[in-house]
Short mmCIF file of C-alpha atoms and ligand atoms in Angstrom, two decimals:
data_model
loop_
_atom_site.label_atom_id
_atom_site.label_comp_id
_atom_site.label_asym_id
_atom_site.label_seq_id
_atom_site.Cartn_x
_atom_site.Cartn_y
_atom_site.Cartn_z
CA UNK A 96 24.98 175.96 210.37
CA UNK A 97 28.90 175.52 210.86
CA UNK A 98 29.86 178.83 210.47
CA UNK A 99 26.57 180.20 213.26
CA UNK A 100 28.29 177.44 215.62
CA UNK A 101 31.44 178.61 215.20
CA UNK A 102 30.31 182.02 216.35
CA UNK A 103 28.74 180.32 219.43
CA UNK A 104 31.86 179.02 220.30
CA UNK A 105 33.56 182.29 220.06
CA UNK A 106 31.36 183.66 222.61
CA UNK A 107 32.84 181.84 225.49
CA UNK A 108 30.69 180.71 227.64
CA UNK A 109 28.03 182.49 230.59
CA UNK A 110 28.97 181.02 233.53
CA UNK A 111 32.07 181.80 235.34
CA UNK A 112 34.04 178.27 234.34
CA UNK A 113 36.21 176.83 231.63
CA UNK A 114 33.23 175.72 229.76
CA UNK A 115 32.01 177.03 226.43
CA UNK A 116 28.56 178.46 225.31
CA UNK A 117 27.01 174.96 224.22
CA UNK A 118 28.76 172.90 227.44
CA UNK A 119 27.29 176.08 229.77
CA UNK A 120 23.84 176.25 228.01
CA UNK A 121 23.71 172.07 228.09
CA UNK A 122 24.71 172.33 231.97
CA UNK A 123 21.88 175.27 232.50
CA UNK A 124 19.18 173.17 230.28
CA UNK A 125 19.32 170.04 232.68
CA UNK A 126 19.06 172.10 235.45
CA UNK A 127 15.71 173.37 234.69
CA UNK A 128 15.00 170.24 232.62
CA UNK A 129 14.17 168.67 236.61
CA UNK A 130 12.10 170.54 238.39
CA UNK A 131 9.65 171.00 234.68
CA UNK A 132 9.67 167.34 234.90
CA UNK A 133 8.60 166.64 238.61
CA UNK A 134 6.07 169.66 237.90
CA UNK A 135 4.65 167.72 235.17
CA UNK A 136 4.37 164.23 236.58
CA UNK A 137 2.83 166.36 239.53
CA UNK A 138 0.28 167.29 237.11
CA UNK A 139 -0.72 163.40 236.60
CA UNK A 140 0.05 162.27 240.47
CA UNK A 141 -1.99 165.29 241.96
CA UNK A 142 -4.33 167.21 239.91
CA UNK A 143 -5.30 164.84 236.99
CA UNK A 144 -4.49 167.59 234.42
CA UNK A 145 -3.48 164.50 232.19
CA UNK A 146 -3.40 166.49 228.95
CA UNK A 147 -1.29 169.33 230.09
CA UNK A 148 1.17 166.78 231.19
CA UNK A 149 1.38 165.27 227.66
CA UNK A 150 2.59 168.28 226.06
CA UNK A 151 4.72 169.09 228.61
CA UNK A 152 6.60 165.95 228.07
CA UNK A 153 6.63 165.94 224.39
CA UNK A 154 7.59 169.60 224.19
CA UNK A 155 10.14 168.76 226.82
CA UNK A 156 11.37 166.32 224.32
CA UNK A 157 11.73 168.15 221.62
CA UNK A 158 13.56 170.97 223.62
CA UNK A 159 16.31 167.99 224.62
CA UNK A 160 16.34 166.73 221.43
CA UNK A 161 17.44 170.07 219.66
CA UNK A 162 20.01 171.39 222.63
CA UNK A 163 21.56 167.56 222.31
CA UNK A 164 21.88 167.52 218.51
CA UNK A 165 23.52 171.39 218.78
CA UNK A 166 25.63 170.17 221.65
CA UNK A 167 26.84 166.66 219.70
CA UNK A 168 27.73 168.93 216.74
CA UNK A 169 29.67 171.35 219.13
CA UNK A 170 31.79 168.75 221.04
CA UNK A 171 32.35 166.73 218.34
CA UNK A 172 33.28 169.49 215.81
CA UNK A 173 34.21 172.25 216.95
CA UNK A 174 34.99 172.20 220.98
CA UNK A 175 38.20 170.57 222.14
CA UNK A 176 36.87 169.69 225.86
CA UNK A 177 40.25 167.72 226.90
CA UNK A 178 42.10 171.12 225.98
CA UNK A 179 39.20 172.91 228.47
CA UNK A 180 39.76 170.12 231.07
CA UNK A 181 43.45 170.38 230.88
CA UNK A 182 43.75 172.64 234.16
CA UNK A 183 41.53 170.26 235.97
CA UNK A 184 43.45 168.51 238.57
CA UNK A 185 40.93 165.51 238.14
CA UNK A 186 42.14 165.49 234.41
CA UNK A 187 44.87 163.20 232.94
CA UNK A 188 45.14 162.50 229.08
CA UNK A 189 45.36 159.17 228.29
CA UNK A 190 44.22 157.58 231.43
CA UNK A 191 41.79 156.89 233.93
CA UNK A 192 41.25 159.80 236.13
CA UNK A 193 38.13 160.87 237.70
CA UNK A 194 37.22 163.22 235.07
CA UNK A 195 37.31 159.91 232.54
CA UNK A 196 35.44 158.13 234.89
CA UNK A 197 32.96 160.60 235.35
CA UNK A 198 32.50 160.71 231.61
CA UNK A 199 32.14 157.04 230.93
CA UNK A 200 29.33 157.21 234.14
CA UNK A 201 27.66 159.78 232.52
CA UNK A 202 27.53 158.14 229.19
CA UNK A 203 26.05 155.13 230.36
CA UNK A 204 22.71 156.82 231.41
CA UNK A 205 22.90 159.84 229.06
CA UNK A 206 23.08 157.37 225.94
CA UNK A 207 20.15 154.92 226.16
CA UNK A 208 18.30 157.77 228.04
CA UNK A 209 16.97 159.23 224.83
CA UNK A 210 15.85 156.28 223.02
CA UNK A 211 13.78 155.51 226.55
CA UNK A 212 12.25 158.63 226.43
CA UNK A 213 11.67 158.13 222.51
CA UNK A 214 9.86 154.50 223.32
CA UNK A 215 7.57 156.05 226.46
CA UNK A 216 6.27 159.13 224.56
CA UNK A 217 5.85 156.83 221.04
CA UNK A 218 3.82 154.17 222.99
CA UNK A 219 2.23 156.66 225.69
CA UNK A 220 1.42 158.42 222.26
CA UNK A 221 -0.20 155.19 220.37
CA UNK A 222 -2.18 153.84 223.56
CA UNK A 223 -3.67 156.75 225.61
CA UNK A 224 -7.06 157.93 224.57
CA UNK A 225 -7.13 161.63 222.74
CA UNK A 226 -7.73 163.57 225.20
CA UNK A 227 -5.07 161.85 227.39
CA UNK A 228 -6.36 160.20 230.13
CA UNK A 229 -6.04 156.82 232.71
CA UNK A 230 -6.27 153.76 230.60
CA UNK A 231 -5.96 150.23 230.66
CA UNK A 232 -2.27 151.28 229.16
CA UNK A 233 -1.63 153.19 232.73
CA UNK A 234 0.02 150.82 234.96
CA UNK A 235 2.50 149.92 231.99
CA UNK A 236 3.08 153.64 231.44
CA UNK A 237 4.12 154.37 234.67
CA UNK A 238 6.29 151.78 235.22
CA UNK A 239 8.16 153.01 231.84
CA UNK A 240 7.97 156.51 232.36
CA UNK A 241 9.03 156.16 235.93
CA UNK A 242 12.38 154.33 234.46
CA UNK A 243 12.55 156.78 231.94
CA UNK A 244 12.09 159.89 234.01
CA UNK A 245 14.96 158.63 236.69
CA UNK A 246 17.16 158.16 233.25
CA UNK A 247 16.97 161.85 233.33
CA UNK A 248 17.44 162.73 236.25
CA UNK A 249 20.85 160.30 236.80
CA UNK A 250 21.92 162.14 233.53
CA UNK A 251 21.54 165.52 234.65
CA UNK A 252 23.36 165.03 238.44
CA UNK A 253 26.12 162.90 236.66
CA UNK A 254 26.42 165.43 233.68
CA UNK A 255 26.87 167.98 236.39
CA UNK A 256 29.52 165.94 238.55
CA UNK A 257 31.44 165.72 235.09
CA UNK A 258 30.83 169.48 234.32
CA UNK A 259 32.00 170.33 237.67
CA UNK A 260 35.47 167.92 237.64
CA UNK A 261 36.29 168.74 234.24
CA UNK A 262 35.64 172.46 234.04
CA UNK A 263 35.54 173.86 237.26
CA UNK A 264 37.85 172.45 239.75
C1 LIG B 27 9.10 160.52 228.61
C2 LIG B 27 7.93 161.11 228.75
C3 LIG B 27 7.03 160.87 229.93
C4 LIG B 27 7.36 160.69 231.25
C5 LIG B 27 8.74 160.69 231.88
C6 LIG B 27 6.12 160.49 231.95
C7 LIG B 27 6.03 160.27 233.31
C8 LIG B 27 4.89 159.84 233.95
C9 LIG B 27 4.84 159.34 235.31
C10 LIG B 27 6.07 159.18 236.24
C11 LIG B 27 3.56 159.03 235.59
C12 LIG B 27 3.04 158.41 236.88
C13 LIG B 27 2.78 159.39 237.98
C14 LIG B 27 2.48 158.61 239.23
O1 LIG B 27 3.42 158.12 239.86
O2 LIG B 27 1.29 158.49 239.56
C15 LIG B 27 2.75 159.33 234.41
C16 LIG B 27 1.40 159.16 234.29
C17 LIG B 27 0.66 159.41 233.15
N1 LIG B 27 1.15 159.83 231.93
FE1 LIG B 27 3.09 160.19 231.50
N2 LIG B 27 5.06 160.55 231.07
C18 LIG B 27 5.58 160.79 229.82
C19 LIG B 27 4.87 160.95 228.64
C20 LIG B 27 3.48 160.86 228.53
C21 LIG B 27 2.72 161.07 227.31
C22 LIG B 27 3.35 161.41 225.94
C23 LIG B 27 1.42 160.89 227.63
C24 LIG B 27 0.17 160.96 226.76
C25 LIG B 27 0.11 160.60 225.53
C26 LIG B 27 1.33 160.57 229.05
C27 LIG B 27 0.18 160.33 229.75
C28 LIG B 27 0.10 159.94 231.06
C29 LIG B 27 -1.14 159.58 231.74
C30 LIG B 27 -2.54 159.58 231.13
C31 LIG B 27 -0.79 159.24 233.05
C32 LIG B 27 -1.73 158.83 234.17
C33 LIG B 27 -1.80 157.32 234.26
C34 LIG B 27 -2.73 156.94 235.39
O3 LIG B 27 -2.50 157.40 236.53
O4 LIG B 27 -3.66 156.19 235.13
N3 LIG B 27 2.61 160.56 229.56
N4 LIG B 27 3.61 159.82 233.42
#
């Protein structure tokens, strides 16, 4: 597992900035990751397809889940993204800048944002009927879910704000 990281790594990354594969591939994934999302609570809103939009949420899920354990592996391990940032001129080390900022904005909705998403599909899981459909669960659900599913999206556009001061300015 190391050493097929490490190889990652070595491949630079895709996109014409100072990030690296897994900070590129991360930055690409949470761009799609919103429109799949609005598509699928589109499903629910608008056609009733109430099953579909299940597995697209759970499979979404599990997508996330495996690009943020590869990416917490990367940055933590492997990826020196202050060294990457360095050029930035919204980067200091060692103090607030915007870049730090950024981060610590991002943080606070990418961190709990997970174990929301974890609750809403574990409960949405329990108390739905098989095959999914409206319940006496619903009105909870989408009170959760909506909460959840704006935790995601103030991840992705403050992910990208971060992405954008630290590695491309
Ligand atoms: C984190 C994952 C999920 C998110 C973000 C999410 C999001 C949403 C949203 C925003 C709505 C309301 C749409 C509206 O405004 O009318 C909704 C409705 C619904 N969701 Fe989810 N959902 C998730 C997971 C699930 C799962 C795993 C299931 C099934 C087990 C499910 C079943 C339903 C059903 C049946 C409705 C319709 C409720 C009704 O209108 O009576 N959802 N979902």
């Amino acid at each position: 597992m190391d050493v097929i990281l490490a190889q990652i790594n070595d491949l630079h990354g895709f996109l014409p900035t100072r990030g690296t594969f897994m900070l590129d591939f991360v930055f690409v994934a949470m761009i799609a990751m919103i429109p799949v999302m609005a598509w699928s609570i589109g499903l629910v809103r608008y056609r009733r397809r109430y099953e579909l939009h299940k597995r697209v949420q759970v499979g979404l899920a599990l997508i996330l889940l495996v690009a943020v354990l590869l990416f917490e592996i990367d940055v933590r391990f492997f990826t020196d993204w202050e060294a990457l940032a360095a050029a930035s001129p919204y980067y200091q080390a060692d103090t607030w800048c915007p870049v730090w900022i950024a981060l610590v904005v991002h943080l606070l909705f990418a961190v709990p944002t997970p174990f929301l998403w974890a609750f809403v599909i574990a409960q949405a899981l329990r108390r739905f009927p098989r095959p999914a459909a409206p319940s006496a669960y619903s009105r909870l659900h989408i009170v959760r879910a909506r909460v959840a599913a704006a935790g995601m999206l103030l991840t992705a556009v403050t992910g990208w704000i971060f992405y954008w001061l630290a590695f491309v300015a």
